[in-house]
Short mmCIF file of N, CA, C and O and ligand atoms in Angstrom, two decimals:
data_model
loop_
_atom_site.label_atom_id
_atom_site.label_comp_id
_atom_site.label_asym_id
_atom_site.label_seq_id
_atom_site.Cartn_x
_atom_site.Cartn_y
_atom_site.Cartn_z
N MET A 127 97.22 95.45 90.72
CA MET A 127 97.38 96.82 90.19
C MET A 127 98.31 97.62 91.12
O MET A 127 98.21 97.52 92.33
N SER A 128 99.19 98.41 90.51
CA SER A 128 100.08 99.23 91.35
C SER A 128 99.28 100.38 91.96
O SER A 128 98.23 100.78 91.45
N LEU A 129 99.83 100.93 93.03
CA LEU A 129 99.16 102.05 93.69
C LEU A 129 99.06 103.24 92.74
O LEU A 129 98.03 103.93 92.69
N LEU A 130 100.12 103.45 91.95
CA LEU A 130 100.10 104.58 91.01
C LEU A 130 99.04 104.36 89.92
O LEU A 130 98.35 105.30 89.53
N ASP A 131 98.91 103.14 89.45
CA ASP A 131 97.86 102.85 88.45
C ASP A 131 96.48 103.11 89.04
O ASP A 131 95.58 103.63 88.34
N ALA A 132 96.29 102.78 90.30
CA ALA A 132 94.99 103.03 90.95
C ALA A 132 94.72 104.53 91.00
O ALA A 132 93.59 104.99 90.72
N ALA A 133 95.75 105.31 91.34
CA ALA A 133 95.58 106.77 91.40
C ALA A 133 95.29 107.33 90.01
O ALA A 133 94.45 108.22 89.85
N ARG A 134 96.01 106.80 89.01
CA ARG A 134 95.82 107.27 87.63
C ARG A 134 94.39 106.99 87.16
O ARG A 134 93.73 107.85 86.57
N GLN A 135 93.90 105.80 87.45
CA GLN A 135 92.54 105.43 87.03
C GLN A 135 91.48 106.26 87.70
O GLN A 135 90.56 106.77 87.06
N VAL A 136 91.58 106.40 89.01
CA VAL A 136 90.51 107.10 89.74
C VAL A 136 90.51 108.58 89.42
O VAL A 136 89.46 109.25 89.52
N ARG A 137 91.66 109.12 89.03
CA ARG A 137 91.74 110.55 88.69
C ARG A 137 90.69 110.94 87.65
O ARG A 137 90.19 112.08 87.65
N GLU A 138 90.34 110.02 86.77
CA GLU A 138 89.34 110.31 85.74
C GLU A 138 88.02 110.77 86.35
O GLU A 138 87.25 111.49 85.72
N ASN A 139 87.75 110.33 87.59
CA ASN A 139 86.48 110.66 88.24
C ASN A 139 86.54 111.96 89.06
O ASN A 139 85.55 112.31 89.71
N ALA A 140 87.67 112.63 89.04
CA ALA A 140 87.77 113.86 89.82
C ALA A 140 86.70 114.86 89.37
O ALA A 140 86.33 114.91 88.19
N TYR A 141 86.22 115.63 90.34
CA TYR A 141 85.22 116.66 90.04
C TYR A 141 85.94 118.00 90.20
O TYR A 141 86.11 118.51 91.32
N ALA A 142 86.40 118.54 89.09
CA ALA A 142 87.21 119.77 89.14
C ALA A 142 86.77 120.75 88.05
O ALA A 142 87.58 121.17 87.21
N PRO A 143 85.48 121.14 88.05
CA PRO A 143 85.00 122.02 86.99
C PRO A 143 85.53 123.45 87.10
O PRO A 143 85.47 124.19 86.13
N TYR A 144 86.06 123.83 88.25
CA TYR A 144 86.51 125.21 88.45
C TYR A 144 88.00 125.35 88.14
O TYR A 144 88.39 126.21 87.36
N SER A 145 88.81 124.50 88.72
CA SER A 145 90.26 124.59 88.44
C SER A 145 90.64 123.82 87.17
O SER A 145 91.67 124.08 86.59
N LYS A 146 89.80 122.87 86.76
CA LYS A 146 90.13 121.96 85.65
C LYS A 146 91.37 121.12 85.96
O LYS A 146 92.00 120.60 85.05
N PHE A 147 91.74 121.06 87.20
CA PHE A 147 92.95 120.35 87.61
C PHE A 147 92.55 119.09 88.35
O PHE A 147 92.26 119.11 89.55
N LYS A 148 92.51 117.98 87.62
CA LYS A 148 92.07 116.72 88.21
C LYS A 148 93.24 116.03 88.92
O LYS A 148 94.32 115.91 88.34
N VAL A 149 92.96 115.58 90.13
CA VAL A 149 93.98 114.90 90.92
C VAL A 149 93.43 113.53 91.35
O VAL A 149 92.27 113.42 91.74
N GLY A 150 94.29 112.52 91.28
CA GLY A 150 93.94 111.20 91.79
C GLY A 150 94.94 110.80 92.86
O GLY A 150 96.13 111.08 92.74
N ALA A 151 94.43 110.19 93.91
CA ALA A 151 95.31 109.74 94.99
C ALA A 151 94.92 108.32 95.37
O ALA A 151 93.75 107.93 95.28
N ALA A 152 95.91 107.56 95.81
CA ALA A 152 95.64 106.22 96.34
C ALA A 152 96.54 106.01 97.55
O ALA A 152 97.72 106.40 97.53
N VAL A 153 95.98 105.44 98.58
CA VAL A 153 96.78 105.06 99.75
C VAL A 153 96.58 103.56 99.98
O VAL A 153 95.51 103.02 99.73
N ARG A 154 97.65 102.92 100.44
CA ARG A 154 97.55 101.50 100.79
C ARG A 154 97.45 101.39 102.30
O ARG A 154 98.25 101.99 103.03
N GLY A 155 96.46 100.66 102.78
CA GLY A 155 96.33 100.43 104.21
C GLY A 155 97.24 99.27 104.63
O GLY A 155 97.77 98.53 103.78
N ALA A 156 97.42 99.13 105.94
CA ALA A 156 98.29 98.07 106.45
C ALA A 156 97.82 96.69 106.00
O ALA A 156 98.63 95.76 105.89
N SER A 157 96.55 96.52 105.73
CA SER A 157 96.01 95.23 105.26
C SER A 157 96.42 94.93 103.83
O SER A 157 96.25 93.81 103.35
N GLY A 158 96.91 95.96 103.11
CA GLY A 158 97.23 95.80 101.69
C GLY A 158 96.17 96.37 100.78
O GLY A 158 96.40 96.56 99.58
N THR A 159 95.01 96.64 101.32
CA THR A 159 93.91 97.19 100.52
C THR A 159 94.26 98.60 100.04
O THR A 159 94.86 99.40 100.76
N ILE A 160 93.84 98.88 98.80
CA ILE A 160 94.05 100.21 98.21
C ILE A 160 92.78 101.03 98.37
O ILE A 160 91.68 100.56 98.07
N TYR A 161 92.96 102.29 98.81
CA TYR A 161 91.84 103.23 98.94
C TYR A 161 92.11 104.40 98.01
O TYR A 161 93.22 104.92 97.97
N ARG A 162 91.07 104.81 97.29
CA ARG A 162 91.22 105.83 96.25
C ARG A 162 90.50 107.11 96.63
O ARG A 162 89.47 107.08 97.31
N GLY A 163 91.01 108.22 96.09
CA GLY A 163 90.33 109.50 96.30
C GLY A 163 90.60 110.44 95.15
O GLY A 163 91.59 110.30 94.42
N VAL A 164 89.69 111.39 94.96
CA VAL A 164 89.85 112.43 93.94
C VAL A 164 89.51 113.77 94.57
O VAL A 164 88.85 113.84 95.61
N ASN A 165 89.95 114.84 93.92
CA ASN A 165 89.53 116.16 94.41
C ASN A 165 88.07 116.38 94.03
O ASN A 165 87.62 115.98 92.94
N VAL A 166 87.34 116.99 94.95
CA VAL A 166 85.91 117.27 94.77
C VAL A 166 85.70 118.75 95.04
O VAL A 166 85.71 119.18 96.19
N GLU A 167 85.58 119.52 93.97
CA GLU A 167 85.46 120.97 94.13
C GLU A 167 84.01 121.38 94.38
O GLU A 167 83.09 120.57 94.27
N ASN A 168 83.86 122.66 94.75
CA ASN A 168 82.53 123.19 95.04
C ASN A 168 82.47 124.63 94.57
O ASN A 168 83.48 125.34 94.60
N VAL A 169 81.29 125.05 94.16
CA VAL A 169 81.12 126.43 93.70
C VAL A 169 81.49 127.41 94.82
O VAL A 169 81.94 128.52 94.54
N ALA A 170 81.33 127.01 96.05
CA ALA A 170 81.87 127.78 97.18
C ALA A 170 83.29 127.25 97.36
O ALA A 170 83.52 126.24 98.04
N TYR A 171 84.23 127.90 96.72
CA TYR A 171 85.57 127.32 96.53
C TYR A 171 86.23 126.69 97.76
O TYR A 171 86.80 125.61 97.65
N PRO A 172 86.16 127.35 98.95
CA PRO A 172 86.87 126.74 100.09
C PRO A 172 86.30 125.40 100.53
O PRO A 172 86.92 124.68 101.31
N GLU A 173 85.12 125.08 100.04
CA GLU A 173 84.50 123.80 100.43
C GLU A 173 85.04 122.62 99.64
O GLU A 173 84.69 121.46 99.92
N GLY A 174 85.87 122.86 98.67
CA GLY A 174 86.44 121.76 97.89
C GLY A 174 87.38 120.92 98.74
O GLY A 174 87.94 121.40 99.74
N THR A 175 87.53 119.67 98.35
CA THR A 175 88.44 118.78 99.09
C THR A 175 89.46 118.17 98.14
O THR A 175 89.20 117.96 96.95
N CYS A 176 90.62 117.86 98.69
CA CYS A 176 91.72 117.31 97.90
C CYS A 176 91.58 115.79 97.73
O CYS A 176 90.94 115.11 98.54
N ALA A 177 92.26 115.30 96.72
CA ALA A 177 92.24 113.86 96.43
C ALA A 177 92.79 113.04 97.60
O ALA A 177 92.24 111.98 97.94
N GLU A 178 93.84 113.54 98.20
CA GLU A 178 94.46 112.80 99.31
C GLU A 178 93.46 112.66 100.46
O GLU A 178 93.37 111.61 101.11
N ALA A 179 92.71 113.74 100.73
CA ALA A 179 91.74 113.71 101.83
C ALA A 179 90.66 112.66 101.54
O ALA A 179 90.21 111.96 102.45
N GLY A 180 90.26 112.55 100.26
CA GLY A 180 89.25 111.55 99.90
C GLY A 180 89.76 110.14 100.11
O GLY A 180 89.02 109.27 100.61
N ALA A 181 91.00 109.90 99.74
CA ALA A 181 91.57 108.55 99.90
C ALA A 181 91.69 108.20 101.39
O ALA A 181 91.39 107.07 101.80
N ILE A 182 92.12 109.17 102.17
CA ILE A 182 92.24 108.93 103.62
C ILE A 182 90.86 108.66 104.22
O ILE A 182 90.68 107.73 105.02
N ALA A 183 89.87 109.43 103.81
CA ALA A 183 88.51 109.23 104.35
C ALA A 183 87.99 107.84 104.01
O ALA A 183 87.36 107.17 104.84
N ALA A 184 88.28 107.36 102.79
CA ALA A 184 87.83 106.02 102.39
C ALA A 184 88.50 104.96 103.26
O ALA A 184 87.86 103.97 103.67
N MET A 185 89.79 105.16 103.56
CA MET A 185 90.50 104.19 104.39
C MET A 185 89.93 104.17 105.81
O MET A 185 89.67 103.09 106.37
N ILE A 186 89.70 105.33 106.37
CA ILE A 186 89.18 105.39 107.74
C ILE A 186 87.77 104.81 107.79
O ILE A 186 87.42 104.05 108.71
N ALA A 187 86.97 105.10 106.79
CA ALA A 187 85.60 104.56 106.76
C ALA A 187 85.59 103.05 106.68
O ALA A 187 84.66 102.39 107.16
N ALA A 188 86.65 102.48 106.08
CA ALA A 188 86.74 101.02 105.96
C ALA A 188 87.29 100.38 107.23
O ALA A 188 87.39 99.15 107.31
N GLY A 189 87.70 101.21 108.19
CA GLY A 189 88.15 100.66 109.47
C GLY A 189 89.65 100.50 109.61
O GLY A 189 90.12 99.87 110.55
N GLU A 190 90.40 101.08 108.67
CA GLU A 190 91.86 101.01 108.78
C GLU A 190 92.41 102.36 109.23
O GLU A 190 91.83 103.41 108.93
N THR A 191 93.57 102.32 109.90
CA THR A 191 94.13 103.58 110.41
C THR A 191 95.61 103.74 110.09
O THR A 191 96.23 104.70 110.54
N GLU A 192 96.21 102.81 109.32
CA GLU A 192 97.62 102.99 108.99
C GLU A 192 97.85 102.98 107.48
O GLU A 192 97.50 102.03 106.79
N ILE A 193 98.47 104.06 107.01
CA ILE A 193 98.86 104.16 105.60
C ILE A 193 100.28 103.64 105.46
O ILE A 193 101.18 104.10 106.17
N THR A 194 100.49 102.71 104.54
CA THR A 194 101.85 102.19 104.33
C THR A 194 102.48 102.74 103.06
O THR A 194 103.70 102.60 102.86
N GLU A 195 101.70 103.35 102.18
CA GLU A 195 102.21 103.80 100.89
C GLU A 195 101.21 104.78 100.29
O GLU A 195 100.00 104.64 100.49
N VAL A 196 101.73 105.76 99.53
CA VAL A 196 100.88 106.81 98.95
C VAL A 196 101.28 107.03 97.49
O VAL A 196 102.46 106.99 97.15
N ALA A 197 100.28 107.32 96.64
CA ALA A 197 100.56 107.75 95.26
C ALA A 197 99.59 108.87 94.90
O ALA A 197 98.41 108.81 95.24
N VAL A 198 100.12 109.90 94.24
CA VAL A 198 99.29 111.04 93.82
C VAL A 198 99.69 111.40 92.39
O VAL A 198 100.89 111.40 92.05
N ILE A 199 98.68 111.70 91.56
CA ILE A 199 98.99 112.00 90.15
C ILE A 199 98.09 113.13 89.65
O ILE A 199 96.93 113.24 90.04
N ALA A 200 98.67 113.97 88.79
CA ALA A 200 97.91 115.04 88.15
C ALA A 200 98.59 115.40 86.84
O ALA A 200 99.73 115.00 86.58
N ASP A 201 97.88 116.16 86.02
CA ASP A 201 98.43 116.65 84.76
C ASP A 201 99.19 117.93 85.06
O ASP A 201 98.64 119.02 85.05
N CYS A 202 100.45 117.77 85.37
CA CYS A 202 101.28 118.81 85.98
C CYS A 202 102.60 118.85 85.22
O CYS A 202 103.03 117.82 84.70
N PRO A 203 103.30 120.00 85.17
CA PRO A 203 104.61 120.04 84.51
C PRO A 203 105.67 119.22 85.26
O PRO A 203 106.64 118.75 84.66
N SER A 204 105.47 119.06 86.57
CA SER A 204 106.37 118.22 87.36
C SER A 204 105.50 117.47 88.37
O SER A 204 104.35 117.85 88.60
N PRO A 205 106.02 116.38 88.96
CA PRO A 205 105.19 115.55 89.85
C PRO A 205 104.45 116.40 90.88
O PRO A 205 105.05 117.23 91.56
N VAL A 206 103.16 116.15 90.99
CA VAL A 206 102.27 117.03 91.76
C VAL A 206 102.64 117.04 93.26
O VAL A 206 102.66 115.98 93.91
N PRO A 207 102.94 118.21 93.81
CA PRO A 207 103.25 118.27 95.24
C PRO A 207 101.98 118.39 96.07
O PRO A 207 101.17 119.29 95.83
N PRO A 208 101.76 117.49 97.03
CA PRO A 208 100.58 117.62 97.89
C PRO A 208 100.59 118.95 98.63
O PRO A 208 101.66 119.46 98.99
N CYS A 209 99.43 119.52 98.85
CA CYS A 209 99.34 120.80 99.58
C CYS A 209 99.75 120.58 101.03
O CYS A 209 99.83 119.44 101.52
N GLY A 210 100.00 121.68 101.71
CA GLY A 210 100.45 121.59 103.10
C GLY A 210 99.48 120.84 104.00
O GLY A 210 99.87 120.02 104.83
N GLY A 211 98.18 121.13 103.81
CA GLY A 211 97.18 120.47 104.64
C GLY A 211 97.18 118.97 104.43
O GLY A 211 97.05 118.19 105.38
N CYS A 212 97.34 118.55 103.18
CA CYS A 212 97.34 117.11 102.90
C CYS A 212 98.60 116.44 103.44
O CYS A 212 98.57 115.27 103.85
N ARG A 213 99.71 117.16 103.48
CA ARG A 213 100.91 116.59 104.08
C ARG A 213 100.66 116.27 105.55
O ARG A 213 101.05 115.22 106.06
N GLN A 214 100.00 117.20 106.23
CA GLN A 214 99.68 116.96 107.65
C GLN A 214 98.68 115.81 107.78
O GLN A 214 98.80 114.97 108.68
N LYS A 215 97.70 115.74 106.91
CA LYS A 215 96.71 114.66 106.97
C LYS A 215 97.37 113.31 106.75
O LYS A 215 97.06 112.33 107.43
N LEU A 216 98.28 113.22 105.78
CA LEU A 216 98.97 111.95 105.52
C LEU A 216 99.82 111.57 106.74
O LEU A 216 99.87 110.40 107.13
N ALA A 217 100.49 112.57 107.32
CA ALA A 217 101.39 112.31 108.45
C ALA A 217 100.64 111.76 109.66
O ALA A 217 101.21 111.04 110.49
N GLU A 218 99.36 112.06 109.77
CA GLU A 218 98.56 111.56 110.88
C GLU A 218 98.50 110.03 110.89
O GLU A 218 98.41 109.41 111.94
N PHE A 219 98.57 109.44 109.71
CA PHE A 219 98.30 108.00 109.59
C PHE A 219 99.47 107.18 109.04
O PHE A 219 99.32 105.99 108.81
N ALA A 220 100.62 107.85 108.80
CA ALA A 220 101.73 107.13 108.18
C ALA A 220 103.02 107.32 108.97
O ALA A 220 103.23 108.37 109.60
N ARG A 221 103.89 106.32 108.91
CA ARG A 221 105.22 106.48 109.50
C ARG A 221 106.03 107.45 108.63
O ARG A 221 105.74 107.63 107.46
N HIS A 222 107.09 108.00 109.23
CA HIS A 222 107.94 108.94 108.48
C HIS A 222 108.47 108.32 107.19
O HIS A 222 108.64 108.99 106.18
N ASP A 223 108.80 107.01 107.26
CA ASP A 223 109.44 106.38 106.10
C ASP A 223 108.45 105.79 105.10
O ASP A 223 108.84 105.13 104.14
N ALA A 224 107.16 106.04 105.29
CA ALA A 224 106.17 105.51 104.33
C ALA A 224 106.44 106.12 102.94
O ALA A 224 106.53 107.34 102.80
N PRO A 225 106.60 105.27 101.92
CA PRO A 225 106.93 105.80 100.60
C PRO A 225 105.77 106.54 99.93
O PRO A 225 104.61 106.15 100.08
N VAL A 226 106.13 107.62 99.24
CA VAL A 226 105.15 108.43 98.51
C VAL A 226 105.64 108.57 97.07
O VAL A 226 106.79 108.96 96.84
N THR A 227 104.78 108.25 96.12
CA THR A 227 105.10 108.48 94.71
C THR A 227 104.25 109.62 94.21
O THR A 227 103.02 109.57 94.29
N LEU A 228 104.92 110.66 93.71
CA LEU A 228 104.23 111.80 93.10
C LEU A 228 104.47 111.69 91.61
O LEU A 228 105.59 111.40 91.18
N ALA A 229 103.42 111.94 90.79
CA ALA A 229 103.57 111.65 89.37
C ALA A 229 102.85 112.67 88.51
O ALA A 229 101.97 113.41 88.97
N THR A 230 103.26 112.68 87.25
CA THR A 230 102.54 113.44 86.23
C THR A 230 101.86 112.44 85.30
O THR A 230 102.30 111.29 85.19
N THR A 231 100.84 112.91 84.61
CA THR A 231 100.16 112.01 83.67
C THR A 231 101.06 111.70 82.47
O THR A 231 100.80 110.76 81.74
N ASP A 232 102.14 112.49 82.29
CA ASP A 232 103.09 112.23 81.20
C ASP A 232 104.12 111.16 81.55
O ASP A 232 104.97 110.83 80.71
N GLY A 233 104.08 110.67 82.78
CA GLY A 233 104.98 109.57 83.13
C GLY A 233 106.17 109.95 83.97
O GLY A 233 107.00 109.10 84.30
N GLU A 234 106.26 111.23 84.36
CA GLU A 234 107.36 111.61 85.25
C GLU A 234 106.97 111.21 86.67
O GLU A 234 105.80 111.31 87.04
N ARG A 235 107.95 110.78 87.47
CA ARG A 235 107.61 110.46 88.85
C ARG A 235 108.73 110.83 89.81
O ARG A 235 109.90 110.88 89.42
N LEU A 236 108.32 111.12 91.02
CA LEU A 236 109.25 111.49 92.08
C LEU A 236 108.94 110.61 93.28
O LEU A 236 107.79 110.58 93.73
N ASP A 237 109.95 109.90 93.74
CA ASP A 237 109.74 109.03 94.91
C ASP A 237 110.26 109.73 96.15
O ASP A 237 111.42 110.15 96.20
N THR A 238 109.40 109.85 97.15
CA THR A 238 109.77 110.54 98.38
C THR A 238 109.13 109.79 99.55
O THR A 238 108.79 108.61 99.42
N SER A 239 108.99 110.45 100.68
CA SER A 239 108.37 109.80 101.84
C SER A 239 107.51 110.81 102.59
O SER A 239 107.66 112.02 102.41
N VAL A 240 106.65 110.29 103.42
CA VAL A 240 105.77 111.18 104.20
C VAL A 240 106.60 112.10 105.09
O VAL A 240 106.33 113.30 105.19
N GLY A 241 107.65 111.58 105.70
CA GLY A 241 108.49 112.40 106.57
C GLY A 241 109.20 113.50 105.80
O GLY A 241 109.31 114.63 106.28
N ALA A 242 109.69 113.18 104.61
CA ALA A 242 110.40 114.18 103.80
C ALA A 242 109.45 115.29 103.34
O ALA A 242 109.88 116.43 103.14
N LEU A 243 108.18 114.96 103.18
CA LEU A 243 107.21 115.96 102.73
C LEU A 243 106.86 116.96 103.83
O LEU A 243 106.37 118.05 103.54
N LEU A 244 107.08 116.56 105.08
CA LEU A 244 106.66 117.45 106.18
C LEU A 244 107.65 117.41 107.34
O LEU A 244 107.35 116.92 108.42
N PRO A 245 108.85 117.96 107.10
CA PRO A 245 109.82 117.99 108.21
C PRO A 245 109.31 118.91 109.31
O PRO A 245 108.61 119.89 109.04
N GLY A 246 109.62 118.57 110.54
CA GLY A 246 109.22 119.41 111.67
C GLY A 246 107.75 119.40 111.94
O GLY A 246 107.19 120.35 112.49
N ARG A 247 107.10 118.32 111.55
CA ARG A 247 105.65 118.30 111.67
C ARG A 247 105.18 118.37 113.12
O ARG A 247 105.86 117.93 114.04
N PHE A 248 103.99 118.92 113.28
CA PHE A 248 103.32 118.94 114.58
C PHE A 248 102.81 117.53 114.84
O PHE A 248 102.11 116.96 114.00
N ASP A 249 103.19 116.97 115.98
CA ASP A 249 102.67 115.64 116.29
C ASP A 249 102.33 115.53 117.78
O ASP A 249 102.47 116.50 118.53
N ILE A 250 101.94 114.34 118.18
CA ILE A 250 101.42 114.14 119.54
C ILE A 250 102.45 114.48 120.60
O ILE A 250 102.11 114.88 121.71
N SER A 251 103.74 114.38 120.26
CA SER A 251 104.78 114.68 121.25
C SER A 251 104.76 116.15 121.67
O SER A 251 105.28 116.52 122.72
N HIS A 252 104.19 117.00 120.83
CA HIS A 252 104.11 118.42 121.17
C HIS A 252 102.95 118.72 122.11
O HIS A 252 102.74 119.85 122.51
N MET A 253 102.19 117.70 122.45
CA MET A 253 101.02 117.88 123.32
C MET A 253 101.20 117.10 124.62
O MET A 253 100.24 116.65 125.23
N ASP A 254 102.44 116.96 125.08
CA ASP A 254 102.73 116.16 126.26
C ASP A 254 102.04 116.67 127.51
O ASP A 254 101.90 115.94 128.49
N ASN A 255 101.65 117.94 127.50
CA ASN A 255 101.05 118.52 128.70
C ASN A 255 99.53 118.34 128.77
O ASN A 255 98.90 118.85 129.67
N VAL A 256 98.93 117.63 127.79
CA VAL A 256 97.46 117.48 127.84
C VAL A 256 97.06 116.07 128.26
O VAL A 256 97.85 115.16 128.22
N1 LIG B 518 94.59 119.35 94.77
C1 LIG B 518 94.54 118.08 95.25
O1 LIG B 518 93.49 117.42 95.19
N2 LIG B 518 95.65 117.55 95.77
C2 LIG B 518 96.88 118.14 95.76
O2 LIG B 518 97.84 117.55 96.23
C3 LIG B 518 97.03 119.49 95.18
C4 LIG B 518 95.77 120.19 94.84
C5 LIG B 518 93.38 119.91 94.15
C6 LIG B 518 92.63 120.92 94.95
C7 LIG B 518 91.88 121.66 93.86
O3 LIG B 518 90.68 120.95 93.56
C8 LIG B 518 92.79 121.58 92.65
O4 LIG B 518 93.71 120.54 92.93
C9 LIG B 518 93.54 122.85 92.37
O5 LIG B 518 94.18 123.33 93.50
#
């Protein structure tokens, strides 16, 4: 199964009763295994979590720490852009050139990379004094 198909399938399980905006995400670990995530909203709105965060958490829980590829899909007029926080979360575990596919449920897709999504990112090199 392609990474985008995994994201499309898991999106059905998103819990988004407040925004009605279901998001599915899939990341591939260095082992080749696919990890899936969906957005999980909460009546206390700030407690909701994004699909990308769920996929990353599943990968870390399985004992992997490197993302080699990302796919995110939503019912959007244009390929769904990950939020700023998720861009930083993805950057923690992926190389700059790790491919990212952003998609709509209508079949539109945008191919980009983790580095392109977050230029000038804060990383460990900015903490050389600690
Ligand atoms: N959302 C994600 O899960 N990932 C994104 O990349 C964009 C936004 C979710 C958060 C919230 O549950 C809903 O979409 C509307 O913002």
